[in-house]
PDB file of C-alpha atoms in Angstrom:
ATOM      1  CA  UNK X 367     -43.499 -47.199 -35.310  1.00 40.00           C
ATOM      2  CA  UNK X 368     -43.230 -45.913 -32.226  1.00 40.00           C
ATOM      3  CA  UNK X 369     -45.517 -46.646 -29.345  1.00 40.00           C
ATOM      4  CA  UNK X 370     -47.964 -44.405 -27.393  1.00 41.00           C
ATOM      5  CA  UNK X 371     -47.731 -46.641 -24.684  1.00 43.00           C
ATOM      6  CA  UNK X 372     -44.181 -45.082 -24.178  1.00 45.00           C
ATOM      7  CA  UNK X 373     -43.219 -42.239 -21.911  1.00 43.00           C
ATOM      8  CA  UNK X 374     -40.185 -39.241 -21.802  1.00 47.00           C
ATOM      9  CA  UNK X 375     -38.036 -40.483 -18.954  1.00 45.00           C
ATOM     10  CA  UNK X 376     -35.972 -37.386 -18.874  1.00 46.00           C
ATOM     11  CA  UNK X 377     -36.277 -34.315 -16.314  1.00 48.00           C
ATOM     12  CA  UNK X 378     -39.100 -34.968 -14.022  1.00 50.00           C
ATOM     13  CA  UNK X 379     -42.079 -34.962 -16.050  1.00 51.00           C
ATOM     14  CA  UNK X 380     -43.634 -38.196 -17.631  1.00 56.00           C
ATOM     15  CA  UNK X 381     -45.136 -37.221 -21.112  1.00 56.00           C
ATOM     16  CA  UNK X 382     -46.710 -39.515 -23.198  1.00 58.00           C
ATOM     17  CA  UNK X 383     -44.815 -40.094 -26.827  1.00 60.00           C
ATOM     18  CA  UNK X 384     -46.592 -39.737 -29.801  1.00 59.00           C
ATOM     19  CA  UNK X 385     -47.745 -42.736 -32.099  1.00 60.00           C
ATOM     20  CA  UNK X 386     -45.283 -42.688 -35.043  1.00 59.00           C
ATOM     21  CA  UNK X 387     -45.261 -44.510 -38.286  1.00 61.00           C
ATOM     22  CA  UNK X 388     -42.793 -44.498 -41.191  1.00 59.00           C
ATOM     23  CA  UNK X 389     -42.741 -45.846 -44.453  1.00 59.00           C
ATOM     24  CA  UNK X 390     -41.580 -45.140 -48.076  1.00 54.00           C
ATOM     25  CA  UNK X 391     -43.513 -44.448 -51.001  1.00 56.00           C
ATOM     26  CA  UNK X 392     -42.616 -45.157 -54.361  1.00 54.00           C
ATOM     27  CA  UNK X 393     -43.312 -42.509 -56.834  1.00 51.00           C
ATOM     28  CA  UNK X 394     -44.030 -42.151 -60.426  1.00 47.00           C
ATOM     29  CA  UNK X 395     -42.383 -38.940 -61.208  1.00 48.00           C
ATOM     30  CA  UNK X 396     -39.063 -39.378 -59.238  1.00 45.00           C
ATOM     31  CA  UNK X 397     -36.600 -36.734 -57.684  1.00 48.00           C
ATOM     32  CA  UNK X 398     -33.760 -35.428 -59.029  1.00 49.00           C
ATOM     33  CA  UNK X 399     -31.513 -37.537 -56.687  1.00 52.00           C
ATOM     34  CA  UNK X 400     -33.975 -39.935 -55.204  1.00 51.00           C
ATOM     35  CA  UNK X 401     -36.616 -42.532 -56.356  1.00 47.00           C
ATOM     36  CA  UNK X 402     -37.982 -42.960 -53.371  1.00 48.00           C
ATOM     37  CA  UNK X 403     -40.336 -40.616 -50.947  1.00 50.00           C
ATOM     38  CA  UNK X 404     -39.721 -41.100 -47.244  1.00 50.00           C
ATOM     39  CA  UNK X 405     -42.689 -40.486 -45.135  1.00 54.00           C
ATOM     40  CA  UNK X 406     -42.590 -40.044 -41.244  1.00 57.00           C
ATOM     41  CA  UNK X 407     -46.059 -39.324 -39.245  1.00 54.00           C
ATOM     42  CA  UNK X 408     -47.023 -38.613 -35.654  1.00 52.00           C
ATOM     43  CA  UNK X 409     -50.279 -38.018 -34.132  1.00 50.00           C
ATOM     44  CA  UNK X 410     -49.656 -35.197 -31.596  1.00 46.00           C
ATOM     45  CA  UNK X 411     -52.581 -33.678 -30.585  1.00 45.00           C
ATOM     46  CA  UNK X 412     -53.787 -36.577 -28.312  1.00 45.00           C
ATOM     47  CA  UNK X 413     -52.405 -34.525 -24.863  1.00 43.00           C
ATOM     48  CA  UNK X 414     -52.571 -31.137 -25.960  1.00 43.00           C
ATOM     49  CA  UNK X 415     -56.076 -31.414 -26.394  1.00 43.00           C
ATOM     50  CA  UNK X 416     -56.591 -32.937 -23.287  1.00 44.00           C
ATOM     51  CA  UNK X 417     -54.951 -29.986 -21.206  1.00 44.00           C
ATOM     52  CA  UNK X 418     -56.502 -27.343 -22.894  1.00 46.00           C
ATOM     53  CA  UNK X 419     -60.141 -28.345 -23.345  1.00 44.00           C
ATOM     54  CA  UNK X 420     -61.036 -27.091 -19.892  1.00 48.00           C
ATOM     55  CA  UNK X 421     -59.939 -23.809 -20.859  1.00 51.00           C
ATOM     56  CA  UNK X 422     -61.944 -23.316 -23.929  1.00 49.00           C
ATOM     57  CA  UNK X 423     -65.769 -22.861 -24.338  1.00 54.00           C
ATOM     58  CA  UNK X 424     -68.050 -26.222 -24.318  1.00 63.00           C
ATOM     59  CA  UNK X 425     -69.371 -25.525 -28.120  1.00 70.00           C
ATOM     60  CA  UNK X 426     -65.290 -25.897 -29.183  1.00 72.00           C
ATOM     61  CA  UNK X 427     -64.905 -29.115 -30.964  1.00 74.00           C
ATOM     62  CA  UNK X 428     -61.204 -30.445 -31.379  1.00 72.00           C
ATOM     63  CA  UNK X 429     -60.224 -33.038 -34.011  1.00 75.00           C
ATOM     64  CA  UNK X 430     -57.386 -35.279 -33.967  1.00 77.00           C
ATOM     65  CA  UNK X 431     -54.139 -33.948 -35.559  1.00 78.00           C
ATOM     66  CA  UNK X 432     -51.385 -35.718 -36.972  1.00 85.00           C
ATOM     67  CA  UNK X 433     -48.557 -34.282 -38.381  1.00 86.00           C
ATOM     68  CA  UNK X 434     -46.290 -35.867 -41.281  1.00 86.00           C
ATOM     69  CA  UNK X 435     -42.996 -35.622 -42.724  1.00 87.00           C
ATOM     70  CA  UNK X 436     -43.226 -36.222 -46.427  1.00 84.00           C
ATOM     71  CA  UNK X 437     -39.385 -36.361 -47.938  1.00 84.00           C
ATOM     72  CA  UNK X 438     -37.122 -37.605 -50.318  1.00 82.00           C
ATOM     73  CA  UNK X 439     -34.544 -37.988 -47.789  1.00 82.00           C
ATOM     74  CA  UNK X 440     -34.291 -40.576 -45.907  1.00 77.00           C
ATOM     75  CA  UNK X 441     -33.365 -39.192 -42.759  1.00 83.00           C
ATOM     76  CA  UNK X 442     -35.129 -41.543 -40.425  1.00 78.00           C
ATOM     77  CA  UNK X 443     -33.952 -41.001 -36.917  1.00 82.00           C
ATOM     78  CA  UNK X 444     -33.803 -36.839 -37.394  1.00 88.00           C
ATOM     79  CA  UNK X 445     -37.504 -36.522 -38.549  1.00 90.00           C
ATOM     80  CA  UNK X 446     -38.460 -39.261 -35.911  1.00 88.00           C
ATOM     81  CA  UNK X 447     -36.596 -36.790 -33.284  1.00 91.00           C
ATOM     82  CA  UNK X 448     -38.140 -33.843 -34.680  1.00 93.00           C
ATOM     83  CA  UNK X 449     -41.811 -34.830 -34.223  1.00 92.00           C
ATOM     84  CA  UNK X 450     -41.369 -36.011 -30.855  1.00 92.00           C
ATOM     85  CA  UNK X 451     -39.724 -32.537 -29.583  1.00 92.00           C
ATOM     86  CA  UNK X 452     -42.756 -30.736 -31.686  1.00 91.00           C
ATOM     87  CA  UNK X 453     -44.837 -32.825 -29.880  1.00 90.00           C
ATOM     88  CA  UNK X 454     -43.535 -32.055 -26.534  1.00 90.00           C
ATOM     89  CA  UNK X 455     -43.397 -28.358 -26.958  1.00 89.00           C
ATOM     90  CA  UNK X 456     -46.535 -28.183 -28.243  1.00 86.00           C
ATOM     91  CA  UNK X 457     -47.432 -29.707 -24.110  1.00 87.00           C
ATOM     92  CA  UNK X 458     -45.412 -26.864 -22.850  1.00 85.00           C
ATOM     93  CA  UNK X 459     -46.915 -23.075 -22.232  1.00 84.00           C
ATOM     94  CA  UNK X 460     -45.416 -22.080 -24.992  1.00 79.00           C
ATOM     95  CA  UNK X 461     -45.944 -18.230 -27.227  1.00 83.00           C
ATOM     96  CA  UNK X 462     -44.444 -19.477 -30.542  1.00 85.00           C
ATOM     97  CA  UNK X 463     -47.323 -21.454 -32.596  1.00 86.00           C
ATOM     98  CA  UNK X 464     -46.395 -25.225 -33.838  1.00 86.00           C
ATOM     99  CA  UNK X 465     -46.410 -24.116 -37.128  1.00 87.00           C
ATOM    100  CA  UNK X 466     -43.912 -21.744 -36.701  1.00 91.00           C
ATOM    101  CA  UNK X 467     -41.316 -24.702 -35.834  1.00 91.00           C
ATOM    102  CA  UNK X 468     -43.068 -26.491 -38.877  1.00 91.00           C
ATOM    103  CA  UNK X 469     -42.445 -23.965 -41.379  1.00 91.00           C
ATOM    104  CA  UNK X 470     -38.687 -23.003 -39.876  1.00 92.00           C
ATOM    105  CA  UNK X 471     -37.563 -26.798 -40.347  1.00 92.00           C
ATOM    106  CA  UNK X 472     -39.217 -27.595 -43.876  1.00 88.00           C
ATOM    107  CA  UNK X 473     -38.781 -24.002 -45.883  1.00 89.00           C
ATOM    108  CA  UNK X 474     -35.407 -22.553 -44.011  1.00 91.00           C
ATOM    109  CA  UNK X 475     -33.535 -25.765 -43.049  1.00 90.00           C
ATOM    110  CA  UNK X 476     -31.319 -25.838 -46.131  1.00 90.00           C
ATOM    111  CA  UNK X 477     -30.389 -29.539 -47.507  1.00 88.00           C
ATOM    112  CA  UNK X 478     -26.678 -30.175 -46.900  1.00 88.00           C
ATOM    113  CA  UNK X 479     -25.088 -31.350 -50.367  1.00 88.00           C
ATOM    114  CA  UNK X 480     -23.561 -35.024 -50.301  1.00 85.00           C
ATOM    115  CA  UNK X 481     -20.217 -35.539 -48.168  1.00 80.00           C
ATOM    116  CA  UNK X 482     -19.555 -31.892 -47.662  1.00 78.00           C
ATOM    117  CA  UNK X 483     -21.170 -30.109 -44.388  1.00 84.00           C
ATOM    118  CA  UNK X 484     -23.480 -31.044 -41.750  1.00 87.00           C
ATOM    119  CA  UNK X 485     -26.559 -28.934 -40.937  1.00 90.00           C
ATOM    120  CA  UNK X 486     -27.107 -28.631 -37.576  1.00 92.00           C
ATOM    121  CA  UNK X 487     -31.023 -27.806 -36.562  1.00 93.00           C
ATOM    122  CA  UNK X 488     -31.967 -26.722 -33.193  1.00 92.00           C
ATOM    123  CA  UNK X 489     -35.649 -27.598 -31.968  1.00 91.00           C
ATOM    124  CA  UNK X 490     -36.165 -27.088 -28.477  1.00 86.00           C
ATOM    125  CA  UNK X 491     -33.726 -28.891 -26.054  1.00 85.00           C
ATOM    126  CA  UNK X 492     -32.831 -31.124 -29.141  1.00 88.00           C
ATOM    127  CA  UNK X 493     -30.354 -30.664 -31.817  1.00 92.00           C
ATOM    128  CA  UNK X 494     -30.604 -32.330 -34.701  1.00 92.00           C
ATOM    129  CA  UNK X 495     -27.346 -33.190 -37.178  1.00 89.00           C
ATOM    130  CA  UNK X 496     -27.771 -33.671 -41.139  1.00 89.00           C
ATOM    131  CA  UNK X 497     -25.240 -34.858 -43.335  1.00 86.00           C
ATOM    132  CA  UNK X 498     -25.420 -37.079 -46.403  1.00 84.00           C
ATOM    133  CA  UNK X 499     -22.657 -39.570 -47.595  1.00 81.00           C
ATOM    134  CA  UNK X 500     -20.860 -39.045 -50.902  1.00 83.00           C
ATOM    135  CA  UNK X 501     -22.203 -40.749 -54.364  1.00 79.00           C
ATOM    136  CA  UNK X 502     -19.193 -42.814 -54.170  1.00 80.00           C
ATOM    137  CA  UNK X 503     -19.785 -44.382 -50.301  1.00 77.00           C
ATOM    138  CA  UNK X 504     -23.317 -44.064 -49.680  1.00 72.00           C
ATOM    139  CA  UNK X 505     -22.509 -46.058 -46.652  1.00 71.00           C
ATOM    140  CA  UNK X 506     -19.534 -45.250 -44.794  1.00 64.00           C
ATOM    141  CA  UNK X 507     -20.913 -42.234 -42.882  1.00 58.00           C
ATOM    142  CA  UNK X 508     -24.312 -40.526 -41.407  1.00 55.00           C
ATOM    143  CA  UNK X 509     -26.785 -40.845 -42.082  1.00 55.00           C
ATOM    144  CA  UNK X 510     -27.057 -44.895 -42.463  1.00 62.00           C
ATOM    145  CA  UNK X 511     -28.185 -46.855 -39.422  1.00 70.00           C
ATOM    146  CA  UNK X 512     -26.482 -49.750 -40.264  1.00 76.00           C
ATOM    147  CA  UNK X 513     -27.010 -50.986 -36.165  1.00 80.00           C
ATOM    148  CA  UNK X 514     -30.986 -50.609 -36.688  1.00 81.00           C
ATOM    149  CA  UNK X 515     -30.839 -53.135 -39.416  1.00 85.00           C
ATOM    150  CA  UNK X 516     -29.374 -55.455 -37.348  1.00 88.00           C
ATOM    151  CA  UNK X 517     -31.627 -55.170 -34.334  1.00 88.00           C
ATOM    152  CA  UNK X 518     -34.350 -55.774 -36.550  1.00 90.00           C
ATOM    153  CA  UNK X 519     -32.458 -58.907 -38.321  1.00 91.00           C
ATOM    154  CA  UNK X 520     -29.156 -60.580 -38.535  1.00 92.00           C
ATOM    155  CA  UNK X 521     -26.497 -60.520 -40.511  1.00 90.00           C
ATOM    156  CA  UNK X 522     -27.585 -64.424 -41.311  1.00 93.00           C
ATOM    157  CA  UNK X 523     -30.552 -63.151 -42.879  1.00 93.00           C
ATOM    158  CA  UNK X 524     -29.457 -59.436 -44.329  1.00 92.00           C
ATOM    159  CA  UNK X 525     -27.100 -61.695 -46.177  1.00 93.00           C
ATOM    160  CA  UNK X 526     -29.764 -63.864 -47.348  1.00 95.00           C
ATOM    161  CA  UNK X 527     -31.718 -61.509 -48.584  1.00 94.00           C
ATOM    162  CA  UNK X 528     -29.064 -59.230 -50.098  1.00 94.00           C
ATOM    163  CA  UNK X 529     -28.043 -62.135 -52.067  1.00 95.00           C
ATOM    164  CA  UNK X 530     -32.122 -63.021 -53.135  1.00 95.00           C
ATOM    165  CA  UNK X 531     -31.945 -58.973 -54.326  1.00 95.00           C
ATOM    166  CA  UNK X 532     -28.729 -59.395 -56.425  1.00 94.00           C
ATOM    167  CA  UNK X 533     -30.365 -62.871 -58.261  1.00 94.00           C
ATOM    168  CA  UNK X 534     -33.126 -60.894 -59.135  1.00 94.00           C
ATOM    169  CA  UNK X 535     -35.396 -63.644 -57.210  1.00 94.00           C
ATOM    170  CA  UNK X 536     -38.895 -62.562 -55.796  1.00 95.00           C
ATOM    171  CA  UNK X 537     -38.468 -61.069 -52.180  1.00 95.00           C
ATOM    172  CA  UNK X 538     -41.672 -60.748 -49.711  1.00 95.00           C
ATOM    173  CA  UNK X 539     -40.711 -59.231 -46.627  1.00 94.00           C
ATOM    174  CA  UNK X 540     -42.713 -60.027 -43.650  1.00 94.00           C
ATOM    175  CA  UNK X 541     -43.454 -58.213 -40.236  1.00 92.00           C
ATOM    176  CA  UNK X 542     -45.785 -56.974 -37.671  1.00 89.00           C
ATOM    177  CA  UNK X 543     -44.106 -53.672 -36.978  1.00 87.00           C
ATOM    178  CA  UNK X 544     -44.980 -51.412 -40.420  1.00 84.00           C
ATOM    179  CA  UNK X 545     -42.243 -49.232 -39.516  1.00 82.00           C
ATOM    180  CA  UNK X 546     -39.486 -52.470 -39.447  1.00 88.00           C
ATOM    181  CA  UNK X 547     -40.634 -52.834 -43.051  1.00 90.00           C
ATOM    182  CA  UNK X 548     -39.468 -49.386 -44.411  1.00 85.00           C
ATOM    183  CA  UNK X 549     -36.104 -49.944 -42.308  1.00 84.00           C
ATOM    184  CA  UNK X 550     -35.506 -53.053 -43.442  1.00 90.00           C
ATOM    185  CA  UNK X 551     -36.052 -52.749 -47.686  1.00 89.00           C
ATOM    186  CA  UNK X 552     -34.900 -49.634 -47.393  1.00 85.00           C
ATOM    187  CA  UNK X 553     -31.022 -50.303 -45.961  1.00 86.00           C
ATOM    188  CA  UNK X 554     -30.673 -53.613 -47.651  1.00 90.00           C
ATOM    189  CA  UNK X 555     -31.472 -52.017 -51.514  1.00 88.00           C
ATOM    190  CA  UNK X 556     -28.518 -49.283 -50.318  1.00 84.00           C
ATOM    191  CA  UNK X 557     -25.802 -52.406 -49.533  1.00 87.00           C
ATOM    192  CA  UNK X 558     -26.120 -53.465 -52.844  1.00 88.00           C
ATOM    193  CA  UNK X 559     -24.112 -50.421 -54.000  1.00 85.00           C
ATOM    194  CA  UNK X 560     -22.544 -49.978 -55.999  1.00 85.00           C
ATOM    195  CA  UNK X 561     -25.878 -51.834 -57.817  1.00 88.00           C
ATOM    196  CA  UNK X 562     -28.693 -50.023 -57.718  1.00 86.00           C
ATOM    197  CA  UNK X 563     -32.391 -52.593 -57.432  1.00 90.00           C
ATOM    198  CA  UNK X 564     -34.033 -51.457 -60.469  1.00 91.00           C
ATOM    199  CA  UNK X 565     -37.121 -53.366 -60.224  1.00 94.00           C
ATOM    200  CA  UNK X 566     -40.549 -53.447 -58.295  1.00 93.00           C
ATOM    201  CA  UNK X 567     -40.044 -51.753 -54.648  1.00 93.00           C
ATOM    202  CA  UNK X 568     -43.029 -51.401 -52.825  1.00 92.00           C
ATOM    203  CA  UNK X 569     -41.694 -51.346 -49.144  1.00 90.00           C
ATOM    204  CA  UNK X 570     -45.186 -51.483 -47.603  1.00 90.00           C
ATOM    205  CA  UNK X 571     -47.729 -52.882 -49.887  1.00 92.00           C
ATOM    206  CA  UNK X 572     -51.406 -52.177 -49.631  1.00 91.00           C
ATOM    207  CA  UNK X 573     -53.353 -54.643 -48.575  1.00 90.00           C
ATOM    208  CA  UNK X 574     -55.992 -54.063 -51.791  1.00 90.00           C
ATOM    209  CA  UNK X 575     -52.612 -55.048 -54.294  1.00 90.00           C
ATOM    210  CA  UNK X 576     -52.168 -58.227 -52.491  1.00 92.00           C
ATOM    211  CA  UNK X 577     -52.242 -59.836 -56.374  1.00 90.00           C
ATOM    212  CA  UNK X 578     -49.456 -58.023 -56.973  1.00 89.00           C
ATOM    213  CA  UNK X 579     -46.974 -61.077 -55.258  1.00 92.00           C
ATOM    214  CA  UNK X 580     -48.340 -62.798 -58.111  1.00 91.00           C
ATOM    215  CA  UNK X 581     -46.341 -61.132 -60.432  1.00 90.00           C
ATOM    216  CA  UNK X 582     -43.546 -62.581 -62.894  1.00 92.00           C
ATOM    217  CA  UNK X 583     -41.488 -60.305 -62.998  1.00 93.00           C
ATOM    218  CA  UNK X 584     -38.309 -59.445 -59.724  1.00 95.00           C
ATOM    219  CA  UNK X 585     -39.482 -57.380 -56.939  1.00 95.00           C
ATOM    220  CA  UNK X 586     -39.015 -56.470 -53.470  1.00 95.00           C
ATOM    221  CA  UNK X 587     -42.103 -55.867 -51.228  1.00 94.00           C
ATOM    222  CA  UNK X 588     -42.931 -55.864 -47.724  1.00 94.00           C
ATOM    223  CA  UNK X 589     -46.459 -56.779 -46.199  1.00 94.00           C
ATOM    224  CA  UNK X 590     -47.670 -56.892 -42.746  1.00 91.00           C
ATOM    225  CA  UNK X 591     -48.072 -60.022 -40.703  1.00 91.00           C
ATOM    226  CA  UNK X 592     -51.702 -59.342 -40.710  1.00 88.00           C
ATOM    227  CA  UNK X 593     -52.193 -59.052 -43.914  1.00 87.00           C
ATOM    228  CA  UNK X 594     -51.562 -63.027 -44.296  1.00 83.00           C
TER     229      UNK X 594
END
């Protein structure tokens, strides 16, 4: 995910990003639309608490926070946007709470229906644009990063494995990143429209079900490098 090493280089301030993850989930009851749970996290509170513990009395313990997006959209570069700006307002002197913003973009930011209108959500000083493609061209418009894939591999190897997917072969993906996992199974299972992979995904697989790449049967799964 992203790093906490990294800092906002805009205006004049340096603030400290917050750690993010992402990953999908499969699930065994599965949406109406999508089989698939996307799942975004950032840990937030690491500054805030920091410039407000002096204010506050000594016997005021603070825990660490983190804050995820649990969806089954796939809207990875919107959510990823989204926690970053909550993060930074919640730096900023501020009278509306955190959970205000929360509760505004998960309960009132309607879904926009598939290749009709774009929502467009205002946090802070960014705005945030959600579409979805049509059933019939999941990938010829927003929101599919098609250049993320390929920073992550190339087309050489996207092909290869695209290819392993459609043969129904065995596919382990491997990487140190957790977050280049998700990005990675998740675009290459949508270029196989208009197939659909209807076999074992498991994007980021749990270090305890390691036995599970033992199995007969087709499947798609990502590990970490350290896992091996």
């Amino acid at each position: 995910g992203g790093g906490g090493g990294k800092t906002d280089q805009g205006g004049g301030s340096r603030l400290p990003l917050p750690a993010t993850n992402a990953n999908i989930a499969t699930t065994t009851a599965a949406a109406p639309e999508e089989s698939t749970v996307f799942r975004k996290t950032a840990n937030v509170s690491g500054g805030m608490q920091q410039q407000q513990s002096h204010k506050k009395k000594k016997d005021v313990i603070y825990a660490t926070k983190c804050i995820c997006i649990v969806s089954h959209y796939g809207f990875f570069t919107q959510y990823l946007d989204f926690l970053r700006e909550l993060y930074r307002i919640s730096l900023s002197p501020s009278k509306t709470p955190m959970e205000r913003y929360i509760v505004n973009f998960a309960r009132e930011t309607p879904l926009p229906p598939r290749g009709c209108l774009e929502i467009k959500y205002k946090i802070g000083q960014q705005e945030l644009i959600f579409s979805r493609p049509p059933p019939n061209a999941p990938i010829d418009s927003p929101p599919f990063p098609l250049l993320d894939l390929f920073r992550v591999i190339t087309p050489e190897t996207a092909v290869r494995i695209l290819t392993a997917l459609l043969l129904e072969a065995r596919v382990v993906l491997v990487s140190t990143p957790y977050s280049n996992l998700t990005l990675v199974s998740e675009l290459i299972t949508r270029l196989m429209y208009p197939f659909a992979y209807e076999h074992v995904y498991i994007p980021i697989l749990p270090k305890t079900l390691m036995d599970f790449l033992a199995a007969p049967m087709p499947f798609c799964i990502g590990i970490p490098r350290d896992f091996l």
